[in-house]
């Protein structure tokens, strides 16, 4: 699963993020086109994960320590003492929290992607939900890119790997040597995009130029990257 730059790494911060997301998302229901029952489902996912990552994980870690002590006592404890083994007790679920199917965090990330692509989404909403990048975007004014020419289905293809630095997607444009205008190839939210277009003249190598920029909130953002030129062959 791809890590998202808005989602914190430290476990305690993850609990706070999940709780805030679950509490704040319903307040923006009327501004978004996401189906209401989908919002309710992802709120339930966030509340369940906050419990699992928070209370349940803490209790499990404490039980692991108690288990180690119990094993040591059973192996090397005093022979005149009674045997005592710890018993695992699940921490109670908070009111309104129910177990959810596996994959809750993946569903939350997909919902966030939908929200960021929604016409009603604003940066202010993103700040309240906690879905803006957690680092300073000024350090990354452009997408980071890597290009590689590889064998393709009909001729060579171009693999384009990007780091979005917390943005929703990148806009990829291309222009061939014989073309005057740039053309949109894709708005890609994935780290890998493959240009598998056939050659303009089958069997003849061609030059392809590429440039990228961020895409977020339904519009392009920032400047274009430097143009990368590659030769694509049969």
PDB file of C-alpha atoms in Angstrom:
ATOM      1  CA  UNK A   1       0.000   0.000   0.000  1.00  0.00           C
ATOM      2  CA  UNK A   2       1.365   3.412  -0.966  1.00  0.00           C
ATOM      3  CA  UNK A   3       2.172   5.646   1.982  1.00  0.00           C
ATOM      4  CA  UNK A   4       0.323   8.976   2.001  1.00  0.00           C
ATOM      5  CA  UNK A   5       2.195  12.118   3.022  1.00  0.00           C
ATOM      6  CA  UNK A   6      -0.708  13.436   5.079  1.00  0.00           C
ATOM      7  CA  UNK A   7      -0.851  10.309   7.265  1.00  0.00           C
ATOM      8  CA  UNK A   8       1.533  10.492  10.236  1.00  0.00           C
ATOM      9  CA  UNK A   9       4.125   7.835  10.998  1.00  0.00           C
ATOM     10  CA  UNK A  10       4.219   7.876  14.834  1.00  0.00           C
ATOM     11  CA  UNK A  11       1.472   5.622  16.215  1.00  0.00           C
ATOM     12  CA  UNK A  12       0.078   8.131  18.761  1.00  0.00           C
ATOM     13  CA  UNK A  13      -0.278  10.708  15.984  1.00  0.00           C
ATOM     14  CA  UNK A  14      -2.081   8.155  13.808  1.00  0.00           C
ATOM     15  CA  UNK A  15      -4.694   7.716  16.544  1.00  0.00           C
ATOM     16  CA  UNK A  16      -5.229  11.486  16.748  1.00  0.00           C
ATOM     17  CA  UNK A  17      -5.411  11.757  12.947  1.00  0.00           C
ATOM     18  CA  UNK A  18      -8.016   8.989  12.693  1.00  0.00           C
ATOM     19  CA  UNK A  19     -10.132  10.487  15.474  1.00  0.00           C
ATOM     20  CA  UNK A  20     -10.008  13.952  13.913  1.00  0.00           C
ATOM     21  CA  UNK A  21     -10.853  12.595  10.450  1.00  0.00           C
ATOM     22  CA  UNK A  22     -13.834  10.643  11.811  1.00  0.00           C
ATOM     23  CA  UNK A  23     -15.134  13.627  13.786  1.00  0.00           C
ATOM     24  CA  UNK A  24     -14.601  16.245  11.063  1.00  0.00           C
ATOM     25  CA  UNK A  25     -15.678  14.459   7.871  1.00  0.00           C
ATOM     26  CA  UNK A  26     -19.441  14.439   8.648  1.00  0.00           C
ATOM     27  CA  UNK A  27     -19.358  18.255   8.961  1.00  0.00           C
ATOM     28  CA  UNK A  28     -18.500  18.517   5.238  1.00  0.00           C
ATOM     29  CA  UNK A  29     -21.066  16.024   3.987  1.00  0.00           C
ATOM     30  CA  UNK A  30     -23.154  18.679   2.200  1.00  0.00           C
ATOM     31  CA  UNK A  31     -20.154  20.128   0.345  1.00  0.00           C
ATOM     32  CA  UNK A  32     -19.095  16.853  -1.258  1.00  0.00           C
ATOM     33  CA  UNK A  33     -20.581  14.616  -3.910  1.00  0.00           C
ATOM     34  CA  UNK A  34     -19.382  11.441  -2.220  1.00  0.00           C
ATOM     35  CA  UNK A  35     -22.385   9.181  -1.559  1.00  0.00           C
ATOM     36  CA  UNK A  36     -23.511   9.623   2.094  1.00  0.00           C
ATOM     37  CA  UNK A  37     -23.373   5.916   2.946  1.00  0.00           C
ATOM     38  CA  UNK A  38     -19.767   5.819   1.675  1.00  0.00           C
ATOM     39  CA  UNK A  39     -18.884   8.680   4.025  1.00  0.00           C
ATOM     40  CA  UNK A  40     -20.580   6.884   6.914  1.00  0.00           C
ATOM     41  CA  UNK A  41     -18.621   3.722   6.101  1.00  0.00           C
ATOM     42  CA  UNK A  42     -15.254   5.469   6.020  1.00  0.00           C
ATOM     43  CA  UNK A  43     -16.035   7.281   9.287  1.00  0.00           C
ATOM     44  CA  UNK A  44     -16.757   3.876  10.844  1.00  0.00           C
ATOM     45  CA  UNK A  45     -13.452   2.592   9.411  1.00  0.00           C
ATOM     46  CA  UNK A  46     -11.559   5.499  10.988  1.00  0.00           C
ATOM     47  CA  UNK A  47     -13.183   5.017  14.401  1.00  0.00           C
ATOM     48  CA  UNK A  48     -12.412   1.285  14.343  1.00  0.00           C
ATOM     49  CA  UNK A  49      -8.781   1.845  13.348  1.00  0.00           C
ATOM     50  CA  UNK A  50      -8.353   4.474  16.070  1.00  0.00           C
ATOM     51  CA  UNK A  51      -9.405   1.802  18.577  1.00  0.00           C
ATOM     52  CA  UNK A  52      -7.165  -0.908  17.079  1.00  0.00           C
ATOM     53  CA  UNK A  53      -4.085   1.308  16.743  1.00  0.00           C
ATOM     54  CA  UNK A  54      -4.745   2.962  20.098  1.00  0.00           C
ATOM     55  CA  UNK A  55      -6.414   1.070  22.950  1.00  0.00           C
ATOM     56  CA  UNK A  56      -6.115  -2.417  21.500  1.00  0.00           C
ATOM     57  CA  UNK A  57      -2.451  -2.051  20.527  1.00  0.00           C
ATOM     58  CA  UNK A  58      -1.542  -0.611  23.942  1.00  0.00           C
ATOM     59  CA  UNK A  59      -3.315  -3.475  25.716  1.00  0.00           C
ATOM     60  CA  UNK A  60      -1.640  -6.028  23.424  1.00  0.00           C
ATOM     61  CA  UNK A  61       1.825  -4.592  24.138  1.00  0.00           C
ATOM     62  CA  UNK A  62       1.167  -4.659  27.875  1.00  0.00           C
ATOM     63  CA  UNK A  63      -0.038  -8.261  27.623  1.00  0.00           C
ATOM     64  CA  UNK A  64       3.100  -9.205  25.697  1.00  0.00           C
ATOM     65  CA  UNK A  65       5.223  -7.876  28.571  1.00  0.00           C
ATOM     66  CA  UNK A  66       3.092  -9.735  31.106  1.00  0.00           C
ATOM     67  CA  UNK A  67       3.359 -12.902  29.012  1.00  0.00           C
ATOM     68  CA  UNK A  68       7.149 -12.680  29.005  1.00  0.00           C
ATOM     69  CA  UNK A  69       7.136 -12.328  32.774  1.00  0.00           C
ATOM     70  CA  UNK A  70       4.767 -15.303  33.053  1.00  0.00           C
ATOM     71  CA  UNK A  71       7.023 -17.480  30.906  1.00  0.00           C
ATOM     72  CA  UNK A  72      10.097 -16.510  32.936  1.00  0.00           C
ATOM     73  CA  UNK A  73       8.245 -17.305  36.162  1.00  0.00           C
ATOM     74  CA  UNK A  74       7.135 -20.701  34.819  1.00  0.00           C
ATOM     75  CA  UNK A  75      10.698 -21.514  33.777  1.00  0.00           C
ATOM     76  CA  UNK A  76      12.827 -20.130  36.592  1.00  0.00           C
ATOM     77  CA  UNK A  77      10.467 -18.787  39.281  1.00  0.00           C
ATOM     78  CA  UNK A  78      10.361 -19.713  42.951  1.00  0.00           C
ATOM     79  CA  UNK A  79       9.328 -23.321  43.411  1.00  0.00           C
ATOM     80  CA  UNK A  80       7.229 -22.555  46.488  1.00  0.00           C
ATOM     81  CA  UNK A  81       4.975 -20.010  44.694  1.00  0.00           C
ATOM     82  CA  UNK A  82       1.664 -20.682  42.934  1.00  0.00           C
ATOM     83  CA  UNK A  83       1.679 -20.763  39.115  1.00  0.00           C
ATOM     84  CA  UNK A  84       0.206 -17.581  37.670  1.00  0.00           C
ATOM     85  CA  UNK A  85      -0.256 -16.927  33.955  1.00  0.00           C
ATOM     86  CA  UNK A  86      -1.644 -13.637  32.637  1.00  0.00           C
ATOM     87  CA  UNK A  87      -5.072 -13.661  31.005  1.00  0.00           C
ATOM     88  CA  UNK A  88      -5.715 -11.537  27.917  1.00  0.00           C
ATOM     89  CA  UNK A  89      -8.682  -9.201  28.280  1.00  0.00           C
ATOM     90  CA  UNK A  90      -9.805  -7.159  25.294  1.00  0.00           C
ATOM     91  CA  UNK A  91     -10.215  -3.454  26.034  1.00  0.00           C
ATOM     92  CA  UNK A  92     -13.887  -2.489  25.629  1.00  0.00           C
ATOM     93  CA  UNK A  93     -14.968  -0.872  22.379  1.00  0.00           C
ATOM     94  CA  UNK A  94     -15.854   2.820  22.706  1.00  0.00           C
ATOM     95  CA  UNK A  95     -19.509   3.679  22.264  1.00  0.00           C
ATOM     96  CA  UNK A  96     -20.519   3.657  18.596  1.00  0.00           C
ATOM     97  CA  UNK A  97     -17.420   1.750  17.421  1.00  0.00           C
ATOM     98  CA  UNK A  98     -17.910  -1.589  15.680  1.00  0.00           C
ATOM     99  CA  UNK A  99     -15.445  -4.064  14.123  1.00  0.00           C
ATOM    100  CA  UNK A 100     -14.854  -3.450  10.416  1.00  0.00           C
ATOM    101  CA  UNK A 101     -13.658  -5.623   7.557  1.00  0.00           C
ATOM    102  CA  UNK A 102      -9.889  -5.764   6.923  1.00  0.00           C
ATOM    103  CA  UNK A 103      -8.410  -3.058   4.691  1.00  0.00           C
ATOM    104  CA  UNK A 104      -9.887  -0.071   6.542  1.00  0.00           C
ATOM    105  CA  UNK A 105      -6.883   2.193   5.954  1.00  0.00           C
ATOM    106  CA  UNK A 106      -6.903   1.450   2.217  1.00  0.00           C
ATOM    107  CA  UNK A 107     -10.564   2.450   2.084  1.00  0.00           C
ATOM    108  CA  UNK A 108      -9.813   5.663   3.968  1.00  0.00           C
ATOM    109  CA  UNK A 109      -7.007   6.553   1.547  1.00  0.00           C
ATOM    110  CA  UNK A 110      -9.299   5.902  -1.437  1.00  0.00           C
ATOM    111  CA  UNK A 111     -11.956   8.138   0.093  1.00  0.00           C
ATOM    112  CA  UNK A 112      -9.409  10.914   0.639  1.00  0.00           C
ATOM    113  CA  UNK A 113      -8.450  10.683  -3.045  1.00  0.00           C
ATOM    114  CA  UNK A 114     -12.151  11.046  -3.957  1.00  0.00           C
ATOM    115  CA  UNK A 115     -12.507  14.036  -1.661  1.00  0.00           C
ATOM    116  CA  UNK A 116      -9.472  15.798  -3.137  1.00  0.00           C
ATOM    117  CA  UNK A 117     -10.852  15.305  -6.651  1.00  0.00           C
ATOM    118  CA  UNK A 118     -14.332  16.557  -5.661  1.00  0.00           C
ATOM    119  CA  UNK A 119     -15.433  19.961  -7.061  1.00  0.00           C
ATOM    120  CA  UNK A 120     -16.520  20.975  -3.558  1.00  0.00           C
ATOM    121  CA  UNK A 121     -13.112  20.338  -2.029  1.00  0.00           C
ATOM    122  CA  UNK A 122     -11.083  23.305  -0.748  1.00  0.00           C
ATOM    123  CA  UNK A 123      -7.672  23.623   0.855  1.00  0.00           C
ATOM    124  CA  UNK A 124      -9.368  24.862   4.016  1.00  0.00           C
ATOM    125  CA  UNK A 125     -11.405  21.666   4.152  1.00  0.00           C
ATOM    126  CA  UNK A 126      -8.220  19.674   3.624  1.00  0.00           C
ATOM    127  CA  UNK A 127      -6.560  21.437   6.564  1.00  0.00           C
ATOM    128  CA  UNK A 128      -9.504  20.648   8.853  1.00  0.00           C
ATOM    129  CA  UNK A 129      -9.569  16.999   7.755  1.00  0.00           C
ATOM    130  CA  UNK A 130      -5.799  16.673   8.090  1.00  0.00           C
ATOM    131  CA  UNK A 131      -5.295  15.571   4.490  1.00  0.00           C
ATOM    132  CA  UNK A 132      -2.830  18.247   3.402  1.00  0.00           C
ATOM    133  CA  UNK A 133       0.841  17.248   3.101  1.00  0.00           C
ATOM    134  CA  UNK A 134       2.558  17.157   6.480  1.00  0.00           C
ATOM    135  CA  UNK A 135       5.785  18.734   5.242  1.00  0.00           C
ATOM    136  CA  UNK A 136       6.608  22.092   3.721  1.00  0.00           C
ATOM    137  CA  UNK A 137       5.579  22.047   0.066  1.00  0.00           C
ATOM    138  CA  UNK A 138       7.996  24.875  -0.645  1.00  0.00           C
ATOM    139  CA  UNK A 139      10.719  22.233  -0.515  1.00  0.00           C
ATOM    140  CA  UNK A 140       9.030  20.388  -3.374  1.00  0.00           C
ATOM    141  CA  UNK A 141       7.670  22.921  -5.864  1.00  0.00           C
ATOM    142  CA  UNK A 142       7.811  20.298  -8.636  1.00  0.00           C
ATOM    143  CA  UNK A 143       7.144  16.570  -8.898  1.00  0.00           C
ATOM    144  CA  UNK A 144      10.199  14.331  -8.733  1.00  0.00           C
ATOM    145  CA  UNK A 145      10.414  12.158 -11.851  1.00  0.00           C
ATOM    146  CA  UNK A 146      12.297   9.181 -13.244  1.00  0.00           C
ATOM    147  CA  UNK A 147      12.024   7.942 -16.843  1.00  0.00           C
ATOM    148  CA  UNK A 148      13.021   4.617 -18.364  1.00  0.00           C
ATOM    149  CA  UNK A 149      12.542   3.181 -21.859  1.00  0.00           C
ATOM    150  CA  UNK A 150      11.494  -0.478 -21.715  1.00  0.00           C
ATOM    151  CA  UNK A 151      10.169  -3.168 -24.076  1.00  0.00           C
ATOM    152  CA  UNK A 152       6.456  -2.654 -24.703  1.00  0.00           C
ATOM    153  CA  UNK A 153       3.478  -4.478 -26.210  1.00  0.00           C
ATOM    154  CA  UNK A 154       3.895  -3.167 -29.793  1.00  0.00           C
ATOM    155  CA  UNK A 155       7.088  -1.113 -29.527  1.00  0.00           C
ATOM    156  CA  UNK A 156       9.169   0.350 -26.719  1.00  0.00           C
ATOM    157  CA  UNK A 157       7.288   2.063 -23.892  1.00  0.00           C
ATOM    158  CA  UNK A 158       8.268   4.804 -21.445  1.00  0.00           C
ATOM    159  CA  UNK A 159       7.900   4.117 -17.715  1.00  0.00           C
ATOM    160  CA  UNK A 160       7.430   7.364 -15.770  1.00  0.00           C
ATOM    161  CA  UNK A 161       7.848   7.140 -12.001  1.00  0.00           C
ATOM    162  CA  UNK A 162       6.849  10.170  -9.953  1.00  0.00           C
ATOM    163  CA  UNK A 163       6.894  11.377  -6.367  1.00  0.00           C
ATOM    164  CA  UNK A 164       3.892  13.632  -5.775  1.00  0.00           C
ATOM    165  CA  UNK A 165       5.091  14.909  -2.375  1.00  0.00           C
ATOM    166  CA  UNK A 166       1.616  14.749  -0.906  1.00  0.00           C
ATOM    167  CA  UNK A 167      -0.285  16.154  -3.873  1.00  0.00           C
ATOM    168  CA  UNK A 168      -3.232  14.214  -5.291  1.00  0.00           C
ATOM    169  CA  UNK A 169      -1.767  13.568  -8.759  1.00  0.00           C
ATOM    170  CA  UNK A 170       0.498  14.790 -11.550  1.00  0.00           C
ATOM    171  CA  UNK A 171      -0.487  16.059 -14.981  1.00  0.00           C
ATOM    172  CA  UNK A 172       1.684  14.427 -17.654  1.00  0.00           C
ATOM    173  CA  UNK A 173       2.052  16.032 -21.085  1.00  0.00           C
ATOM    174  CA  UNK A 174       3.993  14.847 -24.108  1.00  0.00           C
ATOM    175  CA  UNK A 175       4.987  16.134 -27.524  1.00  0.00           C
ATOM    176  CA  UNK A 176       6.601  14.156 -30.324  1.00  0.00           C
ATOM    177  CA  UNK A 177       9.284  15.628 -32.540  1.00  0.00           C
ATOM    178  CA  UNK A 178       6.858  16.069 -35.445  1.00  0.00           C
ATOM    179  CA  UNK A 179       4.175  17.723 -33.291  1.00  0.00           C
ATOM    180  CA  UNK A 180       3.885  21.428 -32.507  1.00  0.00           C
ATOM    181  CA  UNK A 181       1.597  21.299 -29.470  1.00  0.00           C
ATOM    182  CA  UNK A 182       1.775  19.585 -26.115  1.00  0.00           C
ATOM    183  CA  UNK A 183      -0.921  16.981 -25.427  1.00  0.00           C
ATOM    184  CA  UNK A 184      -2.236  15.689 -22.108  1.00  0.00           C
ATOM    185  CA  UNK A 185      -1.281  12.064 -21.550  1.00  0.00           C
ATOM    186  CA  UNK A 186      -2.799  11.530 -18.118  1.00  0.00           C
ATOM    187  CA  UNK A 187      -3.697  12.874 -14.710  1.00  0.00           C
ATOM    188  CA  UNK A 188      -1.971  10.145 -12.751  1.00  0.00           C
ATOM    189  CA  UNK A 189      -2.484   9.560  -9.026  1.00  0.00           C
ATOM    190  CA  UNK A 190      -0.152   6.547  -9.074  1.00  0.00           C
ATOM    191  CA  UNK A 191       3.612   6.477  -8.753  1.00  0.00           C
ATOM    192  CA  UNK A 192       3.996   4.676 -12.085  1.00  0.00           C
ATOM    193  CA  UNK A 193       2.549   5.693 -15.445  1.00  0.00           C
ATOM    194  CA  UNK A 194       3.448   3.884 -18.680  1.00  0.00           C
ATOM    195  CA  UNK A 195       3.292   5.540 -22.084  1.00  0.00           C
ATOM    196  CA  UNK A 196       2.507   2.638 -24.408  1.00  0.00           C
ATOM    197  CA  UNK A 197       1.451   4.642 -27.475  1.00  0.00           C
ATOM    198  CA  UNK A 198       2.361   3.138 -30.846  1.00  0.00           C
ATOM    199  CA  UNK A 199       5.012   4.851 -32.951  1.00  0.00           C
ATOM    200  CA  UNK A 200       3.766   7.490 -35.391  1.00  0.00           C
ATOM    201  CA  UNK A 201       5.604   5.619 -38.135  1.00  0.00           C
ATOM    202  CA  UNK A 202       5.756   1.891 -37.326  1.00  0.00           C
ATOM    203  CA  UNK A 203       9.292   0.564 -37.256  1.00  0.00           C
ATOM    204  CA  UNK A 204      10.890   4.038 -37.077  1.00  0.00           C
ATOM    205  CA  UNK A 205      12.334   5.423 -33.809  1.00  0.00           C
ATOM    206  CA  UNK A 206      10.948   8.784 -32.659  1.00  0.00           C
ATOM    207  CA  UNK A 207      11.770  11.511 -30.145  1.00  0.00           C
ATOM    208  CA  UNK A 208       9.267  12.116 -27.359  1.00  0.00           C
ATOM    209  CA  UNK A 209       9.327  15.122 -25.033  1.00  0.00           C
ATOM    210  CA  UNK A 210       7.731  14.990 -21.568  1.00  0.00           C
ATOM    211  CA  UNK A 211       6.871  17.515 -18.872  1.00  0.00           C
ATOM    212  CA  UNK A 212       4.894  17.229 -15.631  1.00  0.00           C
ATOM    213  CA  UNK A 213       3.304  19.416 -12.970  1.00  0.00           C
ATOM    214  CA  UNK A 214       1.231  18.856  -9.841  1.00  0.00           C
ATOM    215  CA  UNK A 215      -2.540  18.335 -10.025  1.00  0.00           C
ATOM    216  CA  UNK A 216      -4.679  18.830  -6.917  1.00  0.00           C
ATOM    217  CA  UNK A 217      -8.145  20.095  -6.081  1.00  0.00           C
ATOM    218  CA  UNK A 218      -9.292  19.552  -9.666  1.00  0.00           C
ATOM    219  CA  UNK A 219      -6.740  21.891 -11.252  1.00  0.00           C
ATOM    220  CA  UNK A 220      -3.046  22.046 -12.249  1.00  0.00           C
ATOM    221  CA  UNK A 221      -0.649  23.537  -9.708  1.00  0.00           C
ATOM    222  CA  UNK A 222       2.859  24.942  -9.847  1.00  0.00           C
ATOM    223  CA  UNK A 223       5.352  25.091 -12.673  1.00  0.00           C
ATOM    224  CA  UNK A 224       6.275  22.476 -15.238  1.00  0.00           C
ATOM    225  CA  UNK A 225       9.269  20.246 -14.714  1.00  0.00           C
ATOM    226  CA  UNK A 226      12.178  20.541 -17.109  1.00  0.00           C
ATOM    227  CA  UNK A 227      11.471  18.848 -20.427  1.00  0.00           C
ATOM    228  CA  UNK A 228      12.820  15.303 -20.713  1.00  0.00           C
ATOM    229  CA  UNK A 229      13.517  13.989 -24.222  1.00  0.00           C
ATOM    230  CA  UNK A 230      13.761  10.283 -24.991  1.00  0.00           C
ATOM    231  CA  UNK A 231      14.172   8.138 -28.084  1.00  0.00           C
ATOM    232  CA  UNK A 232      11.502   5.450 -28.365  1.00  0.00           C
ATOM    233  CA  UNK A 233      12.102   2.656 -30.849  1.00  0.00           C
ATOM    234  CA  UNK A 234      10.386  -0.430 -32.277  1.00  0.00           C
TER     235      UNK A 234
END
